Coordinates of C-alpha atoms in Angstrom, one line a residue:
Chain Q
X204 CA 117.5 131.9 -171.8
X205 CA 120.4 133.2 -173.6
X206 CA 122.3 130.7 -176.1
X207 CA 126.3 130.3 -177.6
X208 CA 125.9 131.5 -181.7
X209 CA 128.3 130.4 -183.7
X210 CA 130.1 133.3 -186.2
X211 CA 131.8 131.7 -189.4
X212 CA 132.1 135.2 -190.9
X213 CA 134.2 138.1 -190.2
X214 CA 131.5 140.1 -191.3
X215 CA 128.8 138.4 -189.4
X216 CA 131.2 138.9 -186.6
X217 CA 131.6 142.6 -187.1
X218 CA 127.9 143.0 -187.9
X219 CA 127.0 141.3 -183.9
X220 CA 129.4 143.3 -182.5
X221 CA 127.9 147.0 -184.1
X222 CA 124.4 145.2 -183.0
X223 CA 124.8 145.5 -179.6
X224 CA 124.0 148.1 -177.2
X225 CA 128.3 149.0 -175.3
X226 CA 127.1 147.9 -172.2
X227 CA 126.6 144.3 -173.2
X228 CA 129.5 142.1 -172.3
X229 CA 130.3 139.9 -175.1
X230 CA 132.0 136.3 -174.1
X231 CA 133.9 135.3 -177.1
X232 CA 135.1 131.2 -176.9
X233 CA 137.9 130.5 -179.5
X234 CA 137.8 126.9 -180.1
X235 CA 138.7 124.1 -182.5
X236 CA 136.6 121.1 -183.1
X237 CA 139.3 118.6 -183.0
X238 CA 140.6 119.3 -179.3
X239 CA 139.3 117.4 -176.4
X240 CA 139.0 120.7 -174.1
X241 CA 137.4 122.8 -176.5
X242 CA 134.4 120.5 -176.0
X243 CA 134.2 120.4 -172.7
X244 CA 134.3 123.9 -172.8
X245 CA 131.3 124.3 -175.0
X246 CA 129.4 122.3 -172.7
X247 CA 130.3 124.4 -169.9
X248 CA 129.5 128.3 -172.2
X249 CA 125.8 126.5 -173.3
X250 CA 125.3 125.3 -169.7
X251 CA 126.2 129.2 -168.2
X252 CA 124.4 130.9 -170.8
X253 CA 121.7 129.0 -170.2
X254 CA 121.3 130.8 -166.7
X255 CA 121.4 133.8 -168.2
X256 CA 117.9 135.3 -169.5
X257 CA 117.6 136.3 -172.8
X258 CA 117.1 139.7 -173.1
X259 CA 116.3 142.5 -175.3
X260 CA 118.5 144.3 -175.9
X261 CA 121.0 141.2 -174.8
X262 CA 123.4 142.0 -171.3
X263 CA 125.3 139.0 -172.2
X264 CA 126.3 137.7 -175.8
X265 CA 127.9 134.2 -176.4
X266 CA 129.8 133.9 -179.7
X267 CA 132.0 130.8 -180.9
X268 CA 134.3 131.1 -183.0
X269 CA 136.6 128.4 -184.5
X270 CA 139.5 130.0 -184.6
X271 CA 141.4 127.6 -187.5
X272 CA 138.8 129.4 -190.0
X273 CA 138.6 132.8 -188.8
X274 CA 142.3 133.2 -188.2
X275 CA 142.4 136.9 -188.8
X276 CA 140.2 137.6 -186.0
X277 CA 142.3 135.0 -183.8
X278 CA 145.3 137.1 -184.4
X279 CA 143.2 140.8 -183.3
X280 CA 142.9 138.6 -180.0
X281 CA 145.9 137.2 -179.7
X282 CA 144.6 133.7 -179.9
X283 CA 147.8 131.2 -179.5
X284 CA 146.1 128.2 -177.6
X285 CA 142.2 127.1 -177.5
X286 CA 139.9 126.7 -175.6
X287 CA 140.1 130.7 -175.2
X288 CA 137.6 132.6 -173.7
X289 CA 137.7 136.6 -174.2
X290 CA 135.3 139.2 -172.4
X291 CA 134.8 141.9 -174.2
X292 CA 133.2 145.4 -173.3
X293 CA 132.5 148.4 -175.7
X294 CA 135.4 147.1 -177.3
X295 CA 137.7 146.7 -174.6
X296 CA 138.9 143.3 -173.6
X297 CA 138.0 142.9 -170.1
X298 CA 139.8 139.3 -169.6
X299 CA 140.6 136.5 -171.2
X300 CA 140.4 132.7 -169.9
X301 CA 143.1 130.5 -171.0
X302 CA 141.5 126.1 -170.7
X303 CA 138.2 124.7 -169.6
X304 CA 138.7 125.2 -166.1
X305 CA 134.3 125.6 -165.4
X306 CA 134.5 127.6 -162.2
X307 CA 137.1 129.7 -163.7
X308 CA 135.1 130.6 -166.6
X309 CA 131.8 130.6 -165.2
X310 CA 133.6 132.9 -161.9
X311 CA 135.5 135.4 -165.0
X312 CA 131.5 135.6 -166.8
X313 CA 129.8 136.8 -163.7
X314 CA 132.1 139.1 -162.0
X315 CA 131.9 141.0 -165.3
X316 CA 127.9 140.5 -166.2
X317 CA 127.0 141.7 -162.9
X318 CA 128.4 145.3 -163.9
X319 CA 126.3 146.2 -166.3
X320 CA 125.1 149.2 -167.1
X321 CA 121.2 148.0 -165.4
X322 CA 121.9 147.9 -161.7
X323 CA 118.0 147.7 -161.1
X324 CA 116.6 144.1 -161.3
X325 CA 119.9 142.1 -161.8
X326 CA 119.7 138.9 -160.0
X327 CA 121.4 138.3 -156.5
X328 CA 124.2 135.7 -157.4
X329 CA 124.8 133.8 -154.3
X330 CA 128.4 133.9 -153.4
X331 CA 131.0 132.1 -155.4
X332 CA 132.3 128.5 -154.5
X333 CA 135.8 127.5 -153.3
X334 CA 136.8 125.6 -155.7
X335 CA 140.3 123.5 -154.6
X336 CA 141.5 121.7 -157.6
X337 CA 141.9 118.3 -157.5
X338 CA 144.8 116.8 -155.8
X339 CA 145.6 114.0 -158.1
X340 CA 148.7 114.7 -160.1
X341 CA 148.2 115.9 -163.9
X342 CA 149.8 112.8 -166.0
X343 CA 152.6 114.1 -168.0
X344 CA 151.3 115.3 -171.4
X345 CA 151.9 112.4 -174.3
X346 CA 152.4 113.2 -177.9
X347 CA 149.7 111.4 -179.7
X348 CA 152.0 110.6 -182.1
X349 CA 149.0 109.3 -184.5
X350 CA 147.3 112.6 -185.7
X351 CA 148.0 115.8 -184.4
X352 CA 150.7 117.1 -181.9
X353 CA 148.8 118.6 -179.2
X354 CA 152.3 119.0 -177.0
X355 CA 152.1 122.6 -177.5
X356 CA 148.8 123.2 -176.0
X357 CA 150.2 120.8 -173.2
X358 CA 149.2 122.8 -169.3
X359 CA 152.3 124.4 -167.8
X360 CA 152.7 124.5 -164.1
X361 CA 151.1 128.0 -163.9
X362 CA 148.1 126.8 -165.5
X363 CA 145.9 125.3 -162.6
X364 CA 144.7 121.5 -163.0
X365 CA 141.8 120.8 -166.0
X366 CA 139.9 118.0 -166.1
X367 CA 141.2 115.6 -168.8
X368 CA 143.5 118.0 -171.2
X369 CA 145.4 115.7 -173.4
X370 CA 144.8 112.0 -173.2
X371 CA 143.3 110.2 -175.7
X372 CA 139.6 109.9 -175.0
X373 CA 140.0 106.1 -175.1
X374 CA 142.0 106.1 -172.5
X375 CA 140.2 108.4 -170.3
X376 CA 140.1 106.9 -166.7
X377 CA 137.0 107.6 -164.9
X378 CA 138.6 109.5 -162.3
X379 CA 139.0 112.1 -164.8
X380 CA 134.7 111.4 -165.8
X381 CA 134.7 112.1 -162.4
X382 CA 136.6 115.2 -162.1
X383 CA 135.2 116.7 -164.8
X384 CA 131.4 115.7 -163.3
X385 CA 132.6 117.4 -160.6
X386 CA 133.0 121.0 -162.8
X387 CA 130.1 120.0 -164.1
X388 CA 127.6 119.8 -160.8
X389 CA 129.2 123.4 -160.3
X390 CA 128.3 124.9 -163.7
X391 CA 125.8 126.6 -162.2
X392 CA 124.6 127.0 -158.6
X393 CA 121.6 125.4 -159.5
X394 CA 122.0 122.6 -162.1
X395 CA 119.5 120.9 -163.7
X396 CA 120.5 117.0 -165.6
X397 CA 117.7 116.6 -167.6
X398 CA 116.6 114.6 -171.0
X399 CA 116.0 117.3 -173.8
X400 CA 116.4 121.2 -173.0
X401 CA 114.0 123.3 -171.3
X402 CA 112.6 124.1 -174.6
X403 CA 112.5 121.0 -175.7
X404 CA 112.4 118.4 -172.9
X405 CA 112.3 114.5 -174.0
X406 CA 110.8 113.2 -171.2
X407 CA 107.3 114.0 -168.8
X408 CA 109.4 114.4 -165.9
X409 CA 112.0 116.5 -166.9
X410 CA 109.1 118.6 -168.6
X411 CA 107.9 118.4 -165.4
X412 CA 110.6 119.4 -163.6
X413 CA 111.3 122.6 -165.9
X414 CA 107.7 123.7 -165.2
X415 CA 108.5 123.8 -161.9
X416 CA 111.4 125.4 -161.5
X417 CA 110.0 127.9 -164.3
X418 CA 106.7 128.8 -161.9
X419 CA 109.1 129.1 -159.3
X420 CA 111.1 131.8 -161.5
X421 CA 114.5 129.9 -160.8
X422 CA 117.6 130.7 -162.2
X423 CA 119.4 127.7 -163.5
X424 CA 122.0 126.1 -165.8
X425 CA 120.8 122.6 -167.9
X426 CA 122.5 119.9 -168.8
X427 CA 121.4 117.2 -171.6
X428 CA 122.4 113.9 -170.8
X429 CA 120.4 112.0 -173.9
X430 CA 123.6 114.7 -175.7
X431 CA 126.7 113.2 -173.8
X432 CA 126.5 109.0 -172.8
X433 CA 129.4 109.5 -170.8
X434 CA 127.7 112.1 -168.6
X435 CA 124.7 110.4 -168.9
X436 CA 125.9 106.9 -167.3
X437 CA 128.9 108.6 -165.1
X438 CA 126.8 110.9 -163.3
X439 CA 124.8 107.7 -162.2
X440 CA 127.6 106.4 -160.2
X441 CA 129.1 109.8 -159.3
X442 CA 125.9 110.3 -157.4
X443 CA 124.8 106.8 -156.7
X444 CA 121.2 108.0 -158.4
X445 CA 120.1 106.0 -160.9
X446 CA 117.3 107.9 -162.4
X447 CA 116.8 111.3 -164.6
X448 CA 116.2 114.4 -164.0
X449 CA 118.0 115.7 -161.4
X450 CA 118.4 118.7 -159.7
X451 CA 121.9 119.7 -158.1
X452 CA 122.1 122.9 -155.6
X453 CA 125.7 124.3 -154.8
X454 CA 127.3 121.2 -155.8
X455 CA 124.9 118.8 -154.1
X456 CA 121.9 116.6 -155.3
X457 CA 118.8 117.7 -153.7
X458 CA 117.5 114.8 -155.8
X459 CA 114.4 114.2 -158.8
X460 CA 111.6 115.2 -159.7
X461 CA 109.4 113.7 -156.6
X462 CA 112.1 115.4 -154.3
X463 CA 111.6 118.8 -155.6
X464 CA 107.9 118.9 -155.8
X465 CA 107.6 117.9 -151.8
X466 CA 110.4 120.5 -151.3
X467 CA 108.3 123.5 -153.2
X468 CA 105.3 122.5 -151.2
X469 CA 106.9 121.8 -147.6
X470 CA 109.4 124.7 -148.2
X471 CA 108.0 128.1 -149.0
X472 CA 111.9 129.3 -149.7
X473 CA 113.5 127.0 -151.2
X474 CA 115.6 128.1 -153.8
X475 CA 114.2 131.9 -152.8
X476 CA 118.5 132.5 -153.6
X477 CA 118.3 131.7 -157.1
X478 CA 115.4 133.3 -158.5
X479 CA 115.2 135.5 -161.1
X480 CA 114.0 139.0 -159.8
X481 CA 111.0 140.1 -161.8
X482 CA 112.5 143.2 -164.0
X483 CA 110.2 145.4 -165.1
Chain M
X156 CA 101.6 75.9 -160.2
X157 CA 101.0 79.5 -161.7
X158 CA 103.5 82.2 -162.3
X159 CA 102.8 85.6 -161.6
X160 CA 101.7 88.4 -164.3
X161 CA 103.4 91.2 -162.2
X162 CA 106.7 89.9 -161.3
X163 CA 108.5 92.9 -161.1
X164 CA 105.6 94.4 -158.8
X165 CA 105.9 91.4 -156.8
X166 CA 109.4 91.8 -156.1
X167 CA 109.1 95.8 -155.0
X168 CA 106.4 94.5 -153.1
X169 CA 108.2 91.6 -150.9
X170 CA 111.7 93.8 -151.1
X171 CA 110.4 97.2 -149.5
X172 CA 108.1 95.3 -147.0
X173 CA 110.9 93.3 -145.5
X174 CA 112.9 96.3 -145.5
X175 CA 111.3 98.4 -143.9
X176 CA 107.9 96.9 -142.7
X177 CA 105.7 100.2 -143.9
X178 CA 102.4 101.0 -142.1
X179 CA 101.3 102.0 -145.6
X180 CA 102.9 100.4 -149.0
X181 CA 100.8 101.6 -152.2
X182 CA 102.5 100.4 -155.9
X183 CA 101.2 102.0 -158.9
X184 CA 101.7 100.5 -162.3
X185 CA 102.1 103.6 -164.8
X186 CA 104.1 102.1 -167.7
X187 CA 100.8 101.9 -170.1
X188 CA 101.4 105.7 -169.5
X189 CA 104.7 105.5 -171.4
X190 CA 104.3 102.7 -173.2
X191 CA 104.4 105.1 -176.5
X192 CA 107.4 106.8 -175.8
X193 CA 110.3 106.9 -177.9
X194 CA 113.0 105.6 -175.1
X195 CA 110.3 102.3 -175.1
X196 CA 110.1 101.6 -178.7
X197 CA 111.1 97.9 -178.6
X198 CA 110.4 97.3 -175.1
X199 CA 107.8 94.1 -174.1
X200 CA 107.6 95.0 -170.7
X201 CA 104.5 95.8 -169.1
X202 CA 106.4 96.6 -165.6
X203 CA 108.5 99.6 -167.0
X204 CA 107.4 102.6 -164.7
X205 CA 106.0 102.3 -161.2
X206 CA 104.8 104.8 -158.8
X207 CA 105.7 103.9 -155.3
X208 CA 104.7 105.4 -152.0
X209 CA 105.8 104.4 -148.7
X210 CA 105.4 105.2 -144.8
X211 CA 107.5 103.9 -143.0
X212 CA 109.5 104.7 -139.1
X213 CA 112.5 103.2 -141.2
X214 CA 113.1 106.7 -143.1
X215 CA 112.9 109.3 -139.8
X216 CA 115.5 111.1 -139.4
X217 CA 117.1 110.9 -143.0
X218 CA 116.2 113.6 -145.6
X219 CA 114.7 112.7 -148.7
X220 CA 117.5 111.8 -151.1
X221 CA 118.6 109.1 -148.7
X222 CA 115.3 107.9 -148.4
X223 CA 115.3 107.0 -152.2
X224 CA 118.4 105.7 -152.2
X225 CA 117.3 103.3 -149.7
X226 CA 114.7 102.2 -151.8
X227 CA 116.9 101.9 -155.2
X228 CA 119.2 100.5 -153.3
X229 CA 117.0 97.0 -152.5
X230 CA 115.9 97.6 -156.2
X231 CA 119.4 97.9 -157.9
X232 CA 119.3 94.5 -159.9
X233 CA 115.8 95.4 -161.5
X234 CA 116.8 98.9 -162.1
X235 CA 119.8 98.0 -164.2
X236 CA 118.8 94.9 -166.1
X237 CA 118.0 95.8 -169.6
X238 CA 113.9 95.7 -169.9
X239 CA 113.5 96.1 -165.9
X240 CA 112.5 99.3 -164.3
X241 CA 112.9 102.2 -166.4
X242 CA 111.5 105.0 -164.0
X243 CA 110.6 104.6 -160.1
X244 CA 108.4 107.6 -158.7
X245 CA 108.7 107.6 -154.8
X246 CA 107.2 109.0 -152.0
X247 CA 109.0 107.9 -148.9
X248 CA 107.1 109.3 -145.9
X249 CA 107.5 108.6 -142.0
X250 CA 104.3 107.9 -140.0
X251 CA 104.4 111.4 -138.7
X252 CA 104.7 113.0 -141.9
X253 CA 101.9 111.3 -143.6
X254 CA 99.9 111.9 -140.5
X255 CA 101.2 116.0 -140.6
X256 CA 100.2 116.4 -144.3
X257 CA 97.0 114.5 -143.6
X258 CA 95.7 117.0 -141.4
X259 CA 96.9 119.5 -143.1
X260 CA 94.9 118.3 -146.2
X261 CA 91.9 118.1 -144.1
X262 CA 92.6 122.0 -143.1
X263 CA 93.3 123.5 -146.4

């Protein structure tokens, strides 16, 4: 499963780029590590790029960039507000995502890795989601007065809704825990909350879990919650589920480890939609 | 008088049987399983993760992830306490189900 590498060279940047084959589309996420979004946003790039195999040569390349130390390579992309996200083919810019918005992103990513130049053996995305954003009004941006002046990175009324842009993370309600759980269940049609990564899970069941779905040749985005206690205990109530792993489908909990394991064995297609065609 | 060594077990016990009267109630005591992990380092408890199954008429008609909430629902307190029930494994079966994969067990 694919990773985000981070470039902190211009020349390590240009070297990637000359490494790969023209047909690979390369994601590029301009960040900086002292805004709120930007973080979010890297949670929601590892969790896509996650669901994406690794392959060799790679379809689909994930590079960070922080664009405060690479500012010369900001400026060839135009780069006035972070999180950006820029899709980039054979050198062409493709599109360019302005916030964290997660369906936005994640919808931007595969509209674009689907047309590759290998039409044989891609997987079958299911279709996308609707995603309405919420209806709760966006708080009027405050200048934080105490560190940095965020004001100009402050959402317009084109931009659509984000999950929480500018307020201090102490104040963060959890209605907007809750909204961004909700990007979050959607990351990937099928989302897996576990302890550890696949490739490193820290607990039997999620291990378990990730053997299963890996047997199963499933295609899915991870999430760990020993990473983020915010996720980790917020996503307990958000669900009303008190335990870890668990497996989300289209925006829903099917449920844990027990769940999943009756549902291969009583089920011969479930999750048939989300596997991962065997290319040859 | 004497005070129990499994209070914990004792509670899921008396809970899910006057919830929902089971034909079959079977509790399994796997925390000396995980006793070693890293997330118990520091823990006394002997009662951390339990392996329930259950058949009862109470869960027909619901799918499974109400099922278990049903069941961590009566078991909230001890889930959330600090040293109570760190993982609950459940199989929550109907009559007919348990009967179903029974047969199908004896078929296979």
């Amino acid at each position: 499963m694919s990773t985000v590498t981070e470039v902190t060279t211009i020349d390590a940047f240009n070297q990637h780029r000359s490494s790969l084959p023209a047909s690979t589309l390369l994601v590029l996420n301009f960040h900086t590590p002292w805004a709120a979004p930007c973080a979010q946003m890297a949670t929601v790039l590892a969790t896509l790029a996650s669901s994406f195999p690794a392959t060799s040569p790679p379809t689909v390349s994930f590079l960070s960039i922080n664009a405060e130390e690479l500012p010369d390579i900001s400026e060839d992309f135009d780069v006035t507000a972070v999180p950006f996200l820029v899709l980039l083919r054979d050198g062409n810019v493709l599109e360019t995502v302005s916030g964290s918005d997660a369906s936005k992103v994640r919808d931007a990513i595969e509209r674009h890795a689907g047309a590759g130049a290998d039409g044989a053996g891609k997987t079958q995305l299911p279709p996308l989601q609707q995603v309405t954003p919420r209806a709760a009004a966006e708080p009027a941006p405050t200048t934080n007065g105490a560190t940095k002046d965020l004001s100009g990175y402050a959402p317009t009324a084109n931009d659509p809704a984000t999950a929480p842009a500018m307020t201090d993370p102490a104040q963060s309600s959890k209605e907007e825990l809750f909204a961004r759980l909700t990007e979050l269940v959607k990351a990937a049609p099928v989302m897996l909350f576990m302890k550890g990564s696949p490739s490193a899970p820290q607990c039997g069941f999620s291990r378990q879990l990730v053997g299963l779905l890996r047997e199963n040749s499933v295609r899915y985005g991870f999430f760990n919650i020993l990473a983020d206690d915010d996720v980790r205990q917020g996503l307990k109530e958000f669900a009303d589920w008190p335990t870890f792993p668990q497996l989300w489908v289209g925006g829903e909990l099917v449920g844990g480890l027990d769940i999943v394991k009756e549902e291969f064995a009583n089920d011969p297609d479930f999750l048939k939609d989300y596997s991962v065609k065997a290319s040859a | 008088m004497t005070s129990s060594l499994t209070p914990v077990e004792d509670i899921i016990k008396s809970r899910v049987s006057s919830a929902f009267s089971p034909t079959s109630l079977e509790i399994f005591n796997d925390s000396h399983l995980h006793s070693h992990h890293k997330a118990m380092q520091g823990s006394t408890s002997k009662e951390t993760h339990f392996r329930v199954m259950i058949t009862s008429e109470a869960f027909k008609g619901k799918p499974q992830p109400a099922r278990h909430r049903m069941v961590y629902a009566l078991l909230q307190d001890e889930m959330s306490r600090d040293g109570g029930i760190h993982a609950l494994q459940l199989r929550t079966r109907t009559p007919e189900e348990e009967q179903k994969q029974l047969e199908r067990e004896r078929g296979a």
